[in-house]
């Protein structure tokens, strides 16, 4: 009963909350993950790190995906997890 009343606060139902999570929550988590991984990693060339920061900040979802698939391979061996 309490859960039902919480789901309809502001007229939002379960489907709307799932859409909000899908379009805002997941990209935000992906963006934070990429940015934190980048900032806590060591790169051989500091210019590469700066370029990845700019890409992630100015192209949030696409930049985060590109970094996670391509940029993580550019890290030095010391910080590779």
XYZ file of N, CA and C in Angstrom:
243
model
N 0.817 -1.186 0.000
C 0.000 0.000 0.000
C 0.866 1.257 0.000
N 1.888 1.278 0.829
C 2.795 2.431 0.849
C 3.556 2.520 -0.462
N 3.971 1.358 -1.006
C 4.697 1.359 -2.270
C 3.840 1.928 -3.389
N 2.573 1.552 -3.427
C 1.674 2.082 -4.449
C 1.523 3.588 -4.336
N 1.420 4.103 -3.127
C 1.284 5.553 -2.976
C 2.568 6.265 -3.347
N 3.726 5.639 -3.111
C 4.993 6.262 -3.495
C 5.166 6.278 -5.010
N 4.694 5.231 -5.687
C 4.839 5.170 -7.129
C 3.999 6.217 -7.840
N 2.945 6.663 -7.231
C 2.057 7.601 -7.901
C 2.228 9.031 -7.419
N 3.312 9.325 -6.755
C 3.610 10.699 -6.365
C 3.858 11.502 -7.634
N 3.155 12.570 -7.795
C 3.305 13.398 -8.990
C 2.674 12.779 -10.213
N 1.867 11.770 -10.059
C 1.202 11.146 -11.193
C 2.082 10.185 -11.966
N 3.231 9.811 -11.414
C 4.121 8.887 -12.105
C 3.797 7.457 -11.697
N 3.711 6.594 -12.677
C 3.498 5.183 -12.408
C 4.786 4.414 -12.568
N 4.701 3.112 -12.443
C 5.880 2.265 -12.563
C 6.540 2.347 -13.918
N 5.742 2.406 -14.982
C 6.309 2.472 -16.331
C 7.058 3.776 -16.545
N 6.519 4.864 -16.046
C 7.184 6.155 -16.207
C 8.494 6.200 -15.432
N 8.474 5.625 -14.225
C 9.703 5.586 -13.427
C 10.774 4.737 -14.099
N 10.385 3.653 -14.742
C 11.354 2.819 -15.463
C 11.927 3.561 -16.667
N 11.092 4.313 -17.363
C 11.600 5.111 -18.483
C 12.566 6.191 -18.015
N 12.242 6.832 -16.909
C 13.143 7.849 -16.363
C 14.477 7.217 -15.986
N 14.435 6.063 -15.333
C 15.659 5.362 -14.968
C 16.450 4.983 -16.205
N 15.771 4.477 -17.230
C 16.448 4.039 -18.447
C 17.119 5.195 -19.172
N 16.437 6.339 -19.271
C 16.970 7.452 -20.056
C 17.862 8.406 -19.264
N 17.771 8.405 -17.947
C 18.580 9.326 -17.155
C 19.496 8.623 -16.163
N 19.006 7.608 -15.495
C 19.785 6.941 -14.458
C 20.946 6.126 -14.998
N 20.673 5.278 -15.961
C 21.722 4.428 -16.521
C 22.801 5.253 -17.215
N 22.466 6.236 -18.068
C 23.539 7.065 -18.652
C 24.340 7.838 -17.608
N 23.699 8.279 -16.544
C 24.426 9.009 -15.499
C 25.412 8.086 -14.786
N 25.003 6.868 -14.505
C 25.899 5.904 -13.869
C 27.059 5.563 -14.799
N 26.772 5.363 -16.064
C 27.811 5.073 -17.055
C 28.805 6.218 -17.147
N 28.305 7.462 -17.161
C 29.153 8.646 -17.241
C 30.050 8.754 -16.007
N 29.471 8.559 -14.826
C 30.259 8.626 -13.595
C 31.316 7.524 -13.538
N 30.956 6.334 -13.959
C 31.896 5.215 -13.961
C 33.094 5.534 -14.855
N 32.834 6.017 -16.069
C 33.916 6.333 -16.995
C 34.778 7.472 -16.455
N 34.158 8.500 -15.922
C 34.910 9.649 -15.423
C 35.766 9.280 -14.209
N 35.226 8.517 -13.286
C 35.996 8.103 -12.108
C 37.138 7.178 -12.512
N 36.868 6.244 -13.413
C 37.923 5.347 -13.884
C 39.038 6.129 -14.562
N 38.676 7.101 -15.359
C 39.662 7.913 -16.062
C 40.506 8.727 -15.082
N 39.858 9.379 -14.140
C 40.578 10.263 -13.230
C 41.455 9.504 -12.235
N 41.147 8.261 -11.962
C 41.962 7.481 -11.034
C 42.990 6.621 -11.746
N 43.118 6.737 -13.057
C 44.045 5.922 -13.835
C 45.267 6.729 -14.239
N 46.323 6.001 -14.532
C 47.556 6.612 -15.028
C 47.677 6.329 -16.521
N 48.066 7.347 -17.256
C 48.306 7.220 -18.687
C 49.766 7.551 -18.961
N 50.335 6.947 -20.001
C 51.713 7.264 -20.368
C 51.825 8.714 -20.812
N 50.816 9.192 -21.517
C 50.820 10.548 -22.036
C 49.674 11.309 -21.370
N 50.003 12.382 -20.662
C 48.958 13.130 -19.955
C 48.004 13.840 -20.912
N 48.446 14.078 -22.133
C 47.571 14.694 -23.137
C 46.411 13.756 -23.470
N 46.680 12.454 -23.533
C 45.602 11.490 -23.795
C 44.547 11.545 -22.699
N 44.999 11.673 -21.462
C 44.060 11.752 -20.349
C 43.213 13.009 -20.461
N 43.828 14.129 -20.794
C 43.093 15.389 -20.964
C 42.081 15.285 -22.099
N 42.471 14.679 -23.187
C 41.565 14.512 -24.331
C 40.370 13.652 -23.934
N 40.613 12.563 -23.190
C 39.507 11.703 -22.758
C 38.590 12.428 -21.793
N 39.137 13.266 -20.917
C 38.284 14.049 -20.014
C 37.371 14.951 -20.824
N 37.927 15.630 -21.810
C 37.119 16.525 -22.642
C 36.046 15.757 -23.414
N 36.413 14.598 -23.951
C 35.441 13.789 -24.704
C 34.307 13.332 -23.793
N 34.643 12.859 -22.595
C 33.609 12.371 -21.673
C 32.715 13.504 -21.185
N 33.308 14.684 -20.942
C 32.515 15.798 -20.424
C 31.603 16.386 -21.499
N 32.118 16.554 -22.718
C 31.330 17.217 -23.752
C 30.445 16.282 -24.569
N 30.721 15.001 -24.557
C 29.865 13.997 -25.211
C 29.543 12.920 -24.178
N 28.671 13.216 -23.228
C 28.537 12.361 -22.043
C 28.327 10.872 -22.314
N 27.297 10.485 -22.982
C 27.026 9.057 -23.150
C 27.966 8.451 -24.185
N 28.094 9.086 -25.329
C 28.980 8.573 -26.374
C 30.425 8.587 -25.907
N 30.850 9.651 -25.255
C 32.215 9.746 -24.752
C 32.521 8.682 -23.713
N 31.562 8.422 -22.828
C 31.761 7.390 -21.808
C 31.882 6.012 -22.452
N 31.027 5.729 -23.421
C 31.106 4.441 -24.111
C 32.418 4.296 -24.865
N 32.831 5.349 -25.569
C 34.103 5.292 -26.295
C 35.271 5.070 -25.342
N 35.270 5.782 -24.220
C 36.359 5.599 -23.262
C 36.377 4.178 -22.714
N 35.214 3.655 -22.339
C 35.180 2.323 -21.747
C 35.599 1.236 -22.726
N 35.329 1.423 -24.015
C 35.704 0.410 -24.998
C 37.075 0.641 -25.621
N 37.502 1.897 -25.743
C 38.762 2.204 -26.427
C 39.804 2.785 -25.469
N 39.411 3.763 -24.683
C 40.358 4.510 -23.861
C 40.982 3.717 -22.741
N 40.276 2.753 -22.191
C 40.834 1.968 -21.087
C 42.044 1.169 -21.529
N 42.176 0.880 -22.814
C 43.327 0.131 -23.328
C 44.580 1.003 -23.382
N 44.420 2.309 -23.253
C 45.555 3.227 -23.335
C 46.202 3.480 -21.981
N 45.646 2.916 -20.923
C 46.210 3.128 -19.589
C 47.517 2.373 -19.451
N 48.368 2.835 -18.528
C 49.616 2.131 -18.268
C 49.321 0.843 -17.524
N 50.277 -0.063 -17.494
C 50.100 -1.353 -16.847
C 49.908 -1.266 -15.356
N 50.356 -0.174 -14.736
C 50.228 -0.038 -13.290
C 48.803 0.128 -12.829
N 47.975 0.775 -13.633
C 46.618 1.075 -13.185
C 45.561 0.195 -13.826
N 45.971 -0.741 -14.655
C 45.005 -1.611 -15.302
C 44.432 -2.580 -14.276
N 43.110 -2.644 -14.213
C 42.449 -3.500 -13.218
C 41.846 -4.690 -13.866
